[in-house]
Coordinates of C-alpha atoms and ligand atoms in Angstrom, one line a residue:
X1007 CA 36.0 11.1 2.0
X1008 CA 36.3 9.4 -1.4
X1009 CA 33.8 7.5 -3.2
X1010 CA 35.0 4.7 -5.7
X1011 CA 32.1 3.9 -8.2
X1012 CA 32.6 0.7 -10.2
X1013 CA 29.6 -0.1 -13.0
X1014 CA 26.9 2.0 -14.1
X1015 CA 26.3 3.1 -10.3
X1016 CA 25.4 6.6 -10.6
X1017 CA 26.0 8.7 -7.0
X1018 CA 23.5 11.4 -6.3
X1019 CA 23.8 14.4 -4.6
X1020 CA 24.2 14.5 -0.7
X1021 CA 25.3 10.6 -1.0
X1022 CA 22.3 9.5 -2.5
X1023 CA 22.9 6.4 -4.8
X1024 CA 21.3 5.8 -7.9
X1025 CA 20.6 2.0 -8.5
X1026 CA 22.2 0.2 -11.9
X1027 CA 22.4 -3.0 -12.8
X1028 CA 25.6 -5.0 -12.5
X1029 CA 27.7 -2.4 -10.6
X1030 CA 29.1 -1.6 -7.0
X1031 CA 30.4 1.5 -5.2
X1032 CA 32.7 1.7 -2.2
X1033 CA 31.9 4.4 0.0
X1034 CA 33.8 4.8 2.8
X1035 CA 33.5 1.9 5.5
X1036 CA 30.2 1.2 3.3
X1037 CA 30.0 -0.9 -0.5
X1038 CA 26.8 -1.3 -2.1
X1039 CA 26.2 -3.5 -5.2
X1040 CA 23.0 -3.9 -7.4
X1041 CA 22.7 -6.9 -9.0
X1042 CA 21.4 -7.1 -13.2
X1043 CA 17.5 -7.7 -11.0
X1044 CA 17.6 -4.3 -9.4
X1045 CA 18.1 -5.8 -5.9
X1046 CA 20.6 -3.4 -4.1
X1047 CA 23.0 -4.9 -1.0
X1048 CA 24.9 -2.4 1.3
X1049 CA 27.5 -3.9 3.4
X1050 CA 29.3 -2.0 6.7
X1051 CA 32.8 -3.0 7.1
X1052 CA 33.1 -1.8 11.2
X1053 CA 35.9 -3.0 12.9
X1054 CA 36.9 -5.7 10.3
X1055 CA 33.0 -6.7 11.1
X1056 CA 31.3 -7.1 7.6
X1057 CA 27.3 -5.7 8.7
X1058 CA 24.4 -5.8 6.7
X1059 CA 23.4 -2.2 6.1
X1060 CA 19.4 -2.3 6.0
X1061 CA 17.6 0.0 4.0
X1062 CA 14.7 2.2 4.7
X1063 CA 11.7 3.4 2.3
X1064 CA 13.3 6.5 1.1
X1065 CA 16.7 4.6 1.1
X1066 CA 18.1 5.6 4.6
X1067 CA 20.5 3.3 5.4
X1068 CA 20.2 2.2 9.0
X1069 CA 22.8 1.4 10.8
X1070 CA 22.4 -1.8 13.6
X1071 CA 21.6 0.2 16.6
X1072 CA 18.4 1.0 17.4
X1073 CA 17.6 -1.4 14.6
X1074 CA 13.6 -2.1 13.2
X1075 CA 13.8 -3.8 10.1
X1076 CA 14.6 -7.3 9.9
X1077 CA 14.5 -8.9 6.6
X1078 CA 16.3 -8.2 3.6
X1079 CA 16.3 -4.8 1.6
X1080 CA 12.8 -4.9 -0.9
X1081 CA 14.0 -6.1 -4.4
X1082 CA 11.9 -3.5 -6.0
X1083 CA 13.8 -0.2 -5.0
X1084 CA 14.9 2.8 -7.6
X1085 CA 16.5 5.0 -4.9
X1086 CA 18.8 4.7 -2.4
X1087 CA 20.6 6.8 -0.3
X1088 CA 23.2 5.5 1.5
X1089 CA 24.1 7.0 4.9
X1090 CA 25.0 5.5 7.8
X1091 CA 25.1 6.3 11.9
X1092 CA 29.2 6.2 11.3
X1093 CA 30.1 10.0 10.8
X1094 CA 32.9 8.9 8.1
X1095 CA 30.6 7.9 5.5
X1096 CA 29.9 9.7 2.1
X1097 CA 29.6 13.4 4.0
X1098 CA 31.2 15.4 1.5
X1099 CA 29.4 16.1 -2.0
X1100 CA 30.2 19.9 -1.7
X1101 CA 29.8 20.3 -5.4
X1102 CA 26.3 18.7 -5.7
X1103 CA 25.3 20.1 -2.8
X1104 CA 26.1 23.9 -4.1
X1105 CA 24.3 22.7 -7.4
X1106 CA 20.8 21.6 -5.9
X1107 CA 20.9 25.4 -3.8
X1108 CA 22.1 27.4 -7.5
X1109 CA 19.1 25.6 -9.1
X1110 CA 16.4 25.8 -6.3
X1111 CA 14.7 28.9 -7.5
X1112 CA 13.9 27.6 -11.0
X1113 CA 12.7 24.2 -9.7
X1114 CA 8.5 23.4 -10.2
X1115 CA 8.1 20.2 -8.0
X1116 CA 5.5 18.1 -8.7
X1117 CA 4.5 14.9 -6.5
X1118 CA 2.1 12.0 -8.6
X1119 CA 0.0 10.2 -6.5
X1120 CA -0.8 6.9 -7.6
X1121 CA -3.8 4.9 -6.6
X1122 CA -6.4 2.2 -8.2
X1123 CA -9.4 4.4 -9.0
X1124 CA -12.6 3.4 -8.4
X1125 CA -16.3 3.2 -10.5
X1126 CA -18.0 6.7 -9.2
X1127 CA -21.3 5.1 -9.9
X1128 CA -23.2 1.8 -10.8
X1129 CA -22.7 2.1 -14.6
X1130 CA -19.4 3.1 -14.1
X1131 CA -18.5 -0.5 -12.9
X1132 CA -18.4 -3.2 -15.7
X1133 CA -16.1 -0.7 -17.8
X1134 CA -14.0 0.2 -14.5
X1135 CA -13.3 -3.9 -14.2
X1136 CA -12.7 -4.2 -18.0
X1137 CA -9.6 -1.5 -17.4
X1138 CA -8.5 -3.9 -14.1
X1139 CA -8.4 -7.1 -16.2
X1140 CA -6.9 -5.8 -19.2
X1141 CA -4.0 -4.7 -17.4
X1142 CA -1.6 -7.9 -17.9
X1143 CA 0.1 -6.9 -14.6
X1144 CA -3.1 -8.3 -13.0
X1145 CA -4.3 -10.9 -15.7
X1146 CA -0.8 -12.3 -16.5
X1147 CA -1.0 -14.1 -19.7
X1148 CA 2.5 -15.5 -21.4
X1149 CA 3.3 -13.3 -23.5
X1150 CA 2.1 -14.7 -27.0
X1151 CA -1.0 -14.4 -26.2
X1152 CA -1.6 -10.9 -24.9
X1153 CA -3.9 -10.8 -27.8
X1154 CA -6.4 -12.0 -25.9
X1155 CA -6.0 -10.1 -23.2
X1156 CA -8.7 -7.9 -23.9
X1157 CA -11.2 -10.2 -25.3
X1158 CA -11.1 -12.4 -21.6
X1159 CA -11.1 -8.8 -19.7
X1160 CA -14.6 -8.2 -21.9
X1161 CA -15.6 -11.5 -20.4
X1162 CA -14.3 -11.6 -17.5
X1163 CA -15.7 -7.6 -16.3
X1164 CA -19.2 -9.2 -18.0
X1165 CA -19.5 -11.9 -15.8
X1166 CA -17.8 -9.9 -12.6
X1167 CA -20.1 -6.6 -13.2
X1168 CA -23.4 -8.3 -10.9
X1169 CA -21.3 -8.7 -8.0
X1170 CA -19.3 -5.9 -8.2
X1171 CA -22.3 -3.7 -8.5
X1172 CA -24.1 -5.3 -5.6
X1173 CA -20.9 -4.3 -3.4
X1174 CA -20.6 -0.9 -4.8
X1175 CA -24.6 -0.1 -4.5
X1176 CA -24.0 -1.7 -0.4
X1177 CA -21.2 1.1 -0.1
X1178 CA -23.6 3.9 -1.6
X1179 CA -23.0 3.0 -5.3
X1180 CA -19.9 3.9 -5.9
X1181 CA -16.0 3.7 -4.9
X1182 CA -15.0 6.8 -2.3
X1183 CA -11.5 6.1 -3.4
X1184 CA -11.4 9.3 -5.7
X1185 CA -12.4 11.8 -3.0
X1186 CA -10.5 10.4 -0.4
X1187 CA -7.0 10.6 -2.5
X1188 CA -7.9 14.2 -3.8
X1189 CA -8.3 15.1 0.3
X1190 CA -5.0 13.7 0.8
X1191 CA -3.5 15.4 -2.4
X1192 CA -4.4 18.7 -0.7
X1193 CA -3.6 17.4 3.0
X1194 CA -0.2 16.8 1.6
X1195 CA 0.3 20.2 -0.2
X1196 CA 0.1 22.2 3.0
X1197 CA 2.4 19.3 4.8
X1198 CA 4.8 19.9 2.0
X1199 CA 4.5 23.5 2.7
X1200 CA 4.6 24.0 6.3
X1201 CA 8.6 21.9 5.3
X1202 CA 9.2 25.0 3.4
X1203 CA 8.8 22.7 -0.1
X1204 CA 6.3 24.5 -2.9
X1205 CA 4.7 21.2 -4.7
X1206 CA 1.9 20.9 -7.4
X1207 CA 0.2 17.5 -6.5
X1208 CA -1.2 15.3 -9.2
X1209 CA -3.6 12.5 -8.9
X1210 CA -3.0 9.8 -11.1
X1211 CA -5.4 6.5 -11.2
X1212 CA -4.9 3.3 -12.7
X1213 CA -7.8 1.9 -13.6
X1214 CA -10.1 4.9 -13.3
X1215 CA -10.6 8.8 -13.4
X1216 CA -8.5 10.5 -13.1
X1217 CA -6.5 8.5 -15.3
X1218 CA -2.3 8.3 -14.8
X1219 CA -1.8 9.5 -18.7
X1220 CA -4.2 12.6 -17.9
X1221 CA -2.2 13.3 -14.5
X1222 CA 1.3 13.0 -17.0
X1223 CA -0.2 15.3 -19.1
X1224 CA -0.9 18.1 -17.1
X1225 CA 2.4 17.4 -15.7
X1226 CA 3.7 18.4 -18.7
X1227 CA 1.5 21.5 -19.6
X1228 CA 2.6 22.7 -16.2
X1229 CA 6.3 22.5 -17.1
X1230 CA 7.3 20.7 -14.3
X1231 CA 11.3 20.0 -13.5
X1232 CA 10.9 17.6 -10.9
X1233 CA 9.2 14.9 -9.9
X1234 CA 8.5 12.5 -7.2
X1235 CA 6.6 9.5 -7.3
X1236 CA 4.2 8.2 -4.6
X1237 CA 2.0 5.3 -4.9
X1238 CA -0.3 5.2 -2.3
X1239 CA 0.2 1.5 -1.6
X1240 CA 2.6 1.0 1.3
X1241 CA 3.9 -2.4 -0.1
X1242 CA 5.0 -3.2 -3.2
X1243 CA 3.4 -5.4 -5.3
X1244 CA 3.4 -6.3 -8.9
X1245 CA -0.2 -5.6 -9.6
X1246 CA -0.4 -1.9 -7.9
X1247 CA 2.7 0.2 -7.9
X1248 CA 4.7 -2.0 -10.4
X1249 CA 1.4 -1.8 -13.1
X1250 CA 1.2 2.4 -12.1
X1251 CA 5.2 2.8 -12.9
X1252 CA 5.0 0.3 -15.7
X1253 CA 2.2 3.1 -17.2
X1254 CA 5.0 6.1 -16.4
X1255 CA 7.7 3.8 -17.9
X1256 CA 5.9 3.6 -20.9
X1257 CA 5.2 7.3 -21.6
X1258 CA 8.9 7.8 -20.5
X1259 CA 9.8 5.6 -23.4
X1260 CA 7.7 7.9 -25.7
X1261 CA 8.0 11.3 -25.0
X1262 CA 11.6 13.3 -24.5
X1263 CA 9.7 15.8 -22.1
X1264 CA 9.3 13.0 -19.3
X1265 CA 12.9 11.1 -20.4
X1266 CA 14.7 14.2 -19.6
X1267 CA 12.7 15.3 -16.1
X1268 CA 14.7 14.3 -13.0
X1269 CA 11.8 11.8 -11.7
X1270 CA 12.3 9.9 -8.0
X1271 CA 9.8 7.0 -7.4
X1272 CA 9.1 5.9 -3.7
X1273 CA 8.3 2.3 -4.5
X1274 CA 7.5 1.4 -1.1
X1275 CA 7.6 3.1 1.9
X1276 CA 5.8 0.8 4.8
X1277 CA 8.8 0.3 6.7
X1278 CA 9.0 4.5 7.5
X1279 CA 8.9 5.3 10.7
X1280 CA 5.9 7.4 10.5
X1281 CA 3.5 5.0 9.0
X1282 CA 4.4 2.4 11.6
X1283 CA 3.7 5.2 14.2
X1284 CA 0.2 6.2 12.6
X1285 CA -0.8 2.4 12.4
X1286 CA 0.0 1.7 16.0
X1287 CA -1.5 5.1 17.2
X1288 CA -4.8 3.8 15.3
X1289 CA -4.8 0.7 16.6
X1290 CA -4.2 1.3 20.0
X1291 CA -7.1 3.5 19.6
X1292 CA -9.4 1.3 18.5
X1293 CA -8.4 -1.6 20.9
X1294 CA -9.6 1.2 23.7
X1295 CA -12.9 0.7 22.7
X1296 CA -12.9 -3.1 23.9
X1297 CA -14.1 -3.9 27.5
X1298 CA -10.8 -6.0 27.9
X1299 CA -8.5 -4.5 25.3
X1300 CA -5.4 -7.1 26.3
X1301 CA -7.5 -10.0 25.3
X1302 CA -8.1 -8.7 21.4
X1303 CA -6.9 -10.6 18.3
X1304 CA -5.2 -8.0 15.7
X1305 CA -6.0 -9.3 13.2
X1306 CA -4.3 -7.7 10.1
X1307 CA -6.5 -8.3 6.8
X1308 CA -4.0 -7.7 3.4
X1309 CA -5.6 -7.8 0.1
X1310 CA -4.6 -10.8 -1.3
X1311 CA -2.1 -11.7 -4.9
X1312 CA -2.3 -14.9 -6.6
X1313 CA 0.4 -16.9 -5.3
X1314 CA 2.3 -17.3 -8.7
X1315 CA 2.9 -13.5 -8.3
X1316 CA 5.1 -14.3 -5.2
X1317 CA 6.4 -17.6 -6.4
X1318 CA 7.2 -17.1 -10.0
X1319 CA 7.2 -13.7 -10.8
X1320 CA 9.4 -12.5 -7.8
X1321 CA 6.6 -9.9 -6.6
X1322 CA 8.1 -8.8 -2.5
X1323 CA 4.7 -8.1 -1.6
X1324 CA 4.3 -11.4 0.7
X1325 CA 7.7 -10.3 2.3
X1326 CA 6.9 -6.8 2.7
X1327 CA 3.5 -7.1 4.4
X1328 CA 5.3 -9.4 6.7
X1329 CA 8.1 -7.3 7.7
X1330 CA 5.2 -4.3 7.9
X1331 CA 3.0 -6.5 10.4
X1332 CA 6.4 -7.2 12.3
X1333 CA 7.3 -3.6 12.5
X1334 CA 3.7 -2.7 13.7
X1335 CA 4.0 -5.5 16.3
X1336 CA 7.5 -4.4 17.6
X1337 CA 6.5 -1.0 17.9
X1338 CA 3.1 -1.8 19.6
X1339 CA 5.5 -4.2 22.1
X1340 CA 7.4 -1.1 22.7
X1341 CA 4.8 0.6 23.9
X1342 CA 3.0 -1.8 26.4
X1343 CA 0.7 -3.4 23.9
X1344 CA 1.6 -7.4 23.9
X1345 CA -2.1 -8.5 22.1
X1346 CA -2.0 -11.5 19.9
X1347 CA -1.8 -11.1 16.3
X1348 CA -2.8 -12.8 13.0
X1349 CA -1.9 -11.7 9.6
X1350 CA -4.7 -13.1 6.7
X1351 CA -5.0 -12.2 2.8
X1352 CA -8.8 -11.2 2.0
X1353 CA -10.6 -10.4 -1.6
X1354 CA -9.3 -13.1 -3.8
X1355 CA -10.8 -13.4 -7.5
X1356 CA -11.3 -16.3 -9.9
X1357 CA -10.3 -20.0 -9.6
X1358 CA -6.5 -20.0 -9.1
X1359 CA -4.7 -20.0 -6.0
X1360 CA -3.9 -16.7 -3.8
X1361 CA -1.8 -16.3 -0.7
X1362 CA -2.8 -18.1 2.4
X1363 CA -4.3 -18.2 4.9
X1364 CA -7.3 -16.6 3.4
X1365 CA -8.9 -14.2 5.9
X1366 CA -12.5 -15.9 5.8
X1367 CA -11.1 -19.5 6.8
X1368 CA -9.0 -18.1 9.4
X1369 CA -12.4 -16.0 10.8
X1370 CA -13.8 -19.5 11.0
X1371 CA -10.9 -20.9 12.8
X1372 CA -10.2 -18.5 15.5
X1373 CA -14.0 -18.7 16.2
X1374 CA -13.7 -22.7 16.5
X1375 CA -10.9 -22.2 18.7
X1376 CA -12.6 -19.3 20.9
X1377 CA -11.2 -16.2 19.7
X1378 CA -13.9 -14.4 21.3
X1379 CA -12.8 -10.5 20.3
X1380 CA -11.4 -9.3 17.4
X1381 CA -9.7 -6.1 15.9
X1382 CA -9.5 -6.3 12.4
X1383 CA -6.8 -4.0 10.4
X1384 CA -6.7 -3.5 6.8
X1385 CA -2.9 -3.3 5.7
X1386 CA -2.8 -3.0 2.1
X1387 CA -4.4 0.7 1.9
X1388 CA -4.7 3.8 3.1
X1389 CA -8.0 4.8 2.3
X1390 CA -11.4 3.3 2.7
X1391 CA -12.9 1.2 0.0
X1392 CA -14.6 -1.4 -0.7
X1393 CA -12.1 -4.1 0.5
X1394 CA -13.0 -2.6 3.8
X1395 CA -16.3 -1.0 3.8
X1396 CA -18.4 -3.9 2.1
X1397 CA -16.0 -7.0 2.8
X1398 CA -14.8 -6.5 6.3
X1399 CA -17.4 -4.2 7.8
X1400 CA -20.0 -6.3 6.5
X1401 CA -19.1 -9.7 4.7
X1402 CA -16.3 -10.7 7.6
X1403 CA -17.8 -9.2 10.3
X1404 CA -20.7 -11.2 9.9
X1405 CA -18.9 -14.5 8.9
X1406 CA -16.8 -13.5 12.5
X1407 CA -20.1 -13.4 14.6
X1408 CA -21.4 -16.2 13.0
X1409 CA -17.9 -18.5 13.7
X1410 CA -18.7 -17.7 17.5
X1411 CA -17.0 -14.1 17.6
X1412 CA -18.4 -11.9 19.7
X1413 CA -16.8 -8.6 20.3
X1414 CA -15.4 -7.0 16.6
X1415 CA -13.7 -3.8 16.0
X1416 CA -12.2 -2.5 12.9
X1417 CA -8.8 -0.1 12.7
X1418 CA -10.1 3.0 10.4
X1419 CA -7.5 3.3 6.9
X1420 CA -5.3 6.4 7.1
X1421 CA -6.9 8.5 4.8
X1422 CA -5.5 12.1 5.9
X1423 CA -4.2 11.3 9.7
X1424 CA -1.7 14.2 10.2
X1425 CA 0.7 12.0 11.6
X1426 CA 0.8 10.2 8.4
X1427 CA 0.5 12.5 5.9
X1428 CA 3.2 14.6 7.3
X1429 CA 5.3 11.3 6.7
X1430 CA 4.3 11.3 3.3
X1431 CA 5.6 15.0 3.3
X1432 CA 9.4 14.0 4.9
X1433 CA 9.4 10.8 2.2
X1434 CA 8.8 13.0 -0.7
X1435 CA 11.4 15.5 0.4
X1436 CA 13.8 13.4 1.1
X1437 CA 13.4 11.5 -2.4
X1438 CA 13.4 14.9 -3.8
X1439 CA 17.4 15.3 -4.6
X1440 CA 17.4 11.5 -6.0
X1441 CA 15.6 12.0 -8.7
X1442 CA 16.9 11.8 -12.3
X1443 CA 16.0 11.2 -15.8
X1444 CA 14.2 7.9 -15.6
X1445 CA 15.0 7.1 -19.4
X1446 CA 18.4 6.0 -18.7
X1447 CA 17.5 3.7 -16.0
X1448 CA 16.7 0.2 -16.3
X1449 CA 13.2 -1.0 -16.5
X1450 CA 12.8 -4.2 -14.7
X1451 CA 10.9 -7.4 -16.0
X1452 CA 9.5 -9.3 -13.4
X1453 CA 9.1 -12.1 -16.0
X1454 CA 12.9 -12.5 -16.2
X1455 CA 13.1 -13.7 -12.9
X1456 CA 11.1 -17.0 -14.1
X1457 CA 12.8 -19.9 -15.5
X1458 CA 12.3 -20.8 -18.9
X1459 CA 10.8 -24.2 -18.2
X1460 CA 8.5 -22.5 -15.9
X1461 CA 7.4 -20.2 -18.4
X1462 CA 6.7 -22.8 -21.1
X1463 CA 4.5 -24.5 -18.9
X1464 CA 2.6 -21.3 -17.5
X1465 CA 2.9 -20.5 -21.5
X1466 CA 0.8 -23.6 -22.7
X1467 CA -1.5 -24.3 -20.1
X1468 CA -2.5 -20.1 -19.9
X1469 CA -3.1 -20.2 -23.8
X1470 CA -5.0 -23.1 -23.4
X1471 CA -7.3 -22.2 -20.0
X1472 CA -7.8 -18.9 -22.6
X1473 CA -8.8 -20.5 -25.7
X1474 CA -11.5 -22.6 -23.5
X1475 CA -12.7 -20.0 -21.4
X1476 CA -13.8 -18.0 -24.7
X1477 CA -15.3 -20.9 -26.9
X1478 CA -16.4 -23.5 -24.1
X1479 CA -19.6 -22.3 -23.0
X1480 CA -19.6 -24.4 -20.1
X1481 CA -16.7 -23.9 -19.0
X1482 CA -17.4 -20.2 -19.1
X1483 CA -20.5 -20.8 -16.7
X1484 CA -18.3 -22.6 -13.9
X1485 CA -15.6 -19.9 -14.4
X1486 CA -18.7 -17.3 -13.8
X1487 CA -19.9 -19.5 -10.7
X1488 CA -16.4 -19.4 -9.1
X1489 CA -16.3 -15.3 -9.8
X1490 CA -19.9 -15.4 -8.0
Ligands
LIG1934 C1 -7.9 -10.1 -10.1 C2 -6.8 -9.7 -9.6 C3 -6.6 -8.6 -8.6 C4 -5.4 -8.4 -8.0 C5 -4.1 -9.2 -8.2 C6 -5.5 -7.3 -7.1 C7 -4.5 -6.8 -6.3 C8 -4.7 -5.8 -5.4 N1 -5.7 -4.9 -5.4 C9 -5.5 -4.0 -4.4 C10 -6.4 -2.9 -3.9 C11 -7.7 -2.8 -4.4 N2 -8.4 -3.5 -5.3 C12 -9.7 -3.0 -5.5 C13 -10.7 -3.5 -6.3 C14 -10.5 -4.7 -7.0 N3 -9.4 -5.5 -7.2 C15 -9.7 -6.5 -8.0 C16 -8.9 -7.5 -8.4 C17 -7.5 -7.7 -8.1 N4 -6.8 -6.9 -7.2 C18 -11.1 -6.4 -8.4 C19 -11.9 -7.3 -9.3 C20 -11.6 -5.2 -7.8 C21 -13.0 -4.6 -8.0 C22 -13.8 -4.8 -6.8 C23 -14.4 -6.1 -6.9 O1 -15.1 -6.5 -7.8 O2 -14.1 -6.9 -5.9 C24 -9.8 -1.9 -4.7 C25 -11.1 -1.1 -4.5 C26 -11.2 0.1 -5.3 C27 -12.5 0.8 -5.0 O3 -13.4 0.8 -5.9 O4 -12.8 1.2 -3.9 C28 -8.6 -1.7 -4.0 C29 -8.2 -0.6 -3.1 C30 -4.3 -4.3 -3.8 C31 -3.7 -3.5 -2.6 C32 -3.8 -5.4 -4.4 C33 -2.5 -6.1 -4.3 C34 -1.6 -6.0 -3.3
LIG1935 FE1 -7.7 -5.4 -6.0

């Protein structure tokens, strides 16, 4: 079988396809073109029938049978493989296959794990929330005026620290965040080995220690050859993966160590088979527990984005955590469970607008419209934290029994479910012969997907909410009220 490439594309070994800008490849009965965004389209020509091909978190192609995914392929993807249930597409890469067994010996694997971080005590906090607002992939200010970025994250993590603090002492004063992701660090070594795959793991946090530049460089005293990179956010957003690889990008810029190691990224992966699996295992689990399980509301809780994220800035989270909730539904369907289901964004901050419905209105609702038991799911993560062990288990649980709730239950986060973590494993080995030198591919700038009119505007009135919020002392006070 022979493979035209047109473009920039890039074909990996064993088929795998290595996502340009501007270009398309013909691949048998399948063409794929990636557009100058980084959005990647694979069509199926079958019997003169022109079929979506729909894409899976490592970048299987699925064919239409036995189909699960429904909406369009994530726009935030690096690596895709394209194969296909036809037997006639992209089999042969004899060559590349011979070179990936010739080299095995030498390889050093390494797998980054990238999470949040989280303040390990009280005093910890205020600094740990300065890091999270100075990160302009979470406060996004136009681009002229990044300069005060760090002045309004000063102010901002002032005024924040009292609240914070009083849901990190409620949780035993401090985030568990760290422990949990070294356990699964280690849980996912032995996965990886018991698949015959040697792999140092590396823990690398955004906001907190272990910081993502110390995992990098350790990654570098160790003299690893290849990496693969995992966020631990099943969804992509903007303000967690996109702001961890935006931190590898930028050392990748710097250093000819990291722009010459093969690296595979695993932007998303909620739509893997596995996960799904390991969600609907848990929650079947949990509905158990009710007296009259078939009369539950699952109600998945996401952590929220501000809505300008979604709207302007062309972040797939919204779309991905509804295409994960679908494929949690589906598969719960398949197996007997037909329970109601309500998806909610929880843990908004500051005075602009998020995604809707916001989990505590909705609480109120189904309680006014008597919703009387209630599973609650938290989507967004896979460890606990304190979105779930201060805000659910105690904010929204209350708010829930108050609004006329009366039996609640809450789906446990993954943390190191075998199930799931040996899903983790077969993600990172099959990302493993994608990866390659990340310096020659191209970084993508979620602000270009904004108009310019639209960026003017977000442009002035940013520069000027800033310039009031540091020298308008009242207005700082109602800004601190709406943080409180
Ligand atoms: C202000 C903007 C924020 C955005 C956007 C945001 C997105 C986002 N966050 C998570 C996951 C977590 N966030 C956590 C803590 C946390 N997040 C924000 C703000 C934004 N998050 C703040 C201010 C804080 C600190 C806690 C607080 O004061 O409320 C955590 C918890 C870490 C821990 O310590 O345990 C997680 C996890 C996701 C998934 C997400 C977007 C999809
Ligand atoms: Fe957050």
């Amino acid at each position: 079988m022979e493979c035209v490439r047109s473009g920039a594309l890039d074909l990996g070994r064993s088929g795998k396809f290595l996502g340009k800008s501007g270009s398309t490849t013909s691949c048998g009965k399948v063409r794929c073109s990636t557009n100058l965004a980084g959005s990647t389209k694979c069509e199926q020509n079958l019997h003169g029938k022109v079929k979506p091909l729909l894409l899976s978190a490592s970048g299987k192609a699925r064919g239409t049978s036995g189909l699960v995914h429904r909406s369009p392929v994530p726009k935030h993807q690096h690596h895709l493989s394209v194969r296909s249930t036809s037997t006639d597409v992209c089999t042969t890469f004899d060559e590349d296959v011979k070179g990936v067994s010739s080299h095995a010996v030498e390889e050093k694997v390494g797998v980054l794990l990238l999470n949040l971080g989280g303040p390990e005590t009280l005093n910890d906090v205020q600094p740990f929330l300065f890091n999270l607002f100075a990160d302009p992939d979470i406060i996004r200010l136009p681009r002229l005026f990044r300069f005060l970025q760090r002045p309004l994250a000063k102010l901002i993590s002032t005024f924040r620290a009292p609240k914070s603090k009083e849901g990190y002492a409620s949780i035993g004063g401090g985030s568990p965040l760290r422990k949990i992701t070294d356990e699964q660090a280690n849980a996912l070594k032995v996965a990886l080995k018991s698949k015959n795959l040697e792999a140092d793991i590396y823990v690398g946090m955004r906001y907190w220690y272990p910081f993502t530049e110390e995992a990098i460089d350790q990654i570098k005293k160790d003299k690893i050859t290849k990496l693969v990179v995992l966020p631990l956010y099943p969804q992509y957003s903007i303000s967690t993966s996109g702001s961890s690889i935006r931190v590898l990008q930028n050392i990748v810029k710097e250093d000819p160590y990291f722009a010459g190691l093969p690296i595979s990224i695993i932007e998303s992966w909620y739509q893997r088979e596995g996960y799904v699996k390991s969600m609907a295992d848990l929650i079947e689990k949990e509905l158990s527990v009710f007296t009259n399980p078939e009369e539950v509301m699952i109600f998945f809780s996401a952590h929220g984005v501000p809505l300008t994220y979604v709207k302007d800035a062309g972040d797939p989270y919204r779309d991905q955590m509804e295409d994960c909730i679908a494929l949690i539904m589906e598969e719960l369907k398949s197996r007997g469970t037909l329970n109601d289901h309500t998806l909610a964004y929880q843990s908004r901050v500051g005075p602009v607008q998020w995604l809707k419905p916001y989990t505590d209105e909705v609480l109120v609702e189904l309680g006014q419209k008597g919703v009387k038991s209630l599973l609650a799911v938290p989507v967004s993560f896979v460890s606990e934290h304190i979105e779930t062990l201060e805000e659910i288990d105690m904010e929204y649980r209350e708010l829930a029994l108050e609004s006329g709730i009366e039996n609640w239950g809450r789906v446990p986060a993954l943390g190191c479910t075998s199930s799931f973590i040996s899903d983790l494993a077969d993600a990172v080995v099959e990302a493993l012969p994608s990866a390659s030198a990340m310096a020659t591919r191209k970084v993508k700038d979620t602000d270009s997907d904004m108009d310019m009119m639209h960026y003017l505007t977000k442009m002035f009135f940013g520069s000027v909410l800033a310039f009031f919020l540091l020298l308008s002392p009242r207005l700082v006070s109602a800004f601190r009220n709406t943080l409180h």
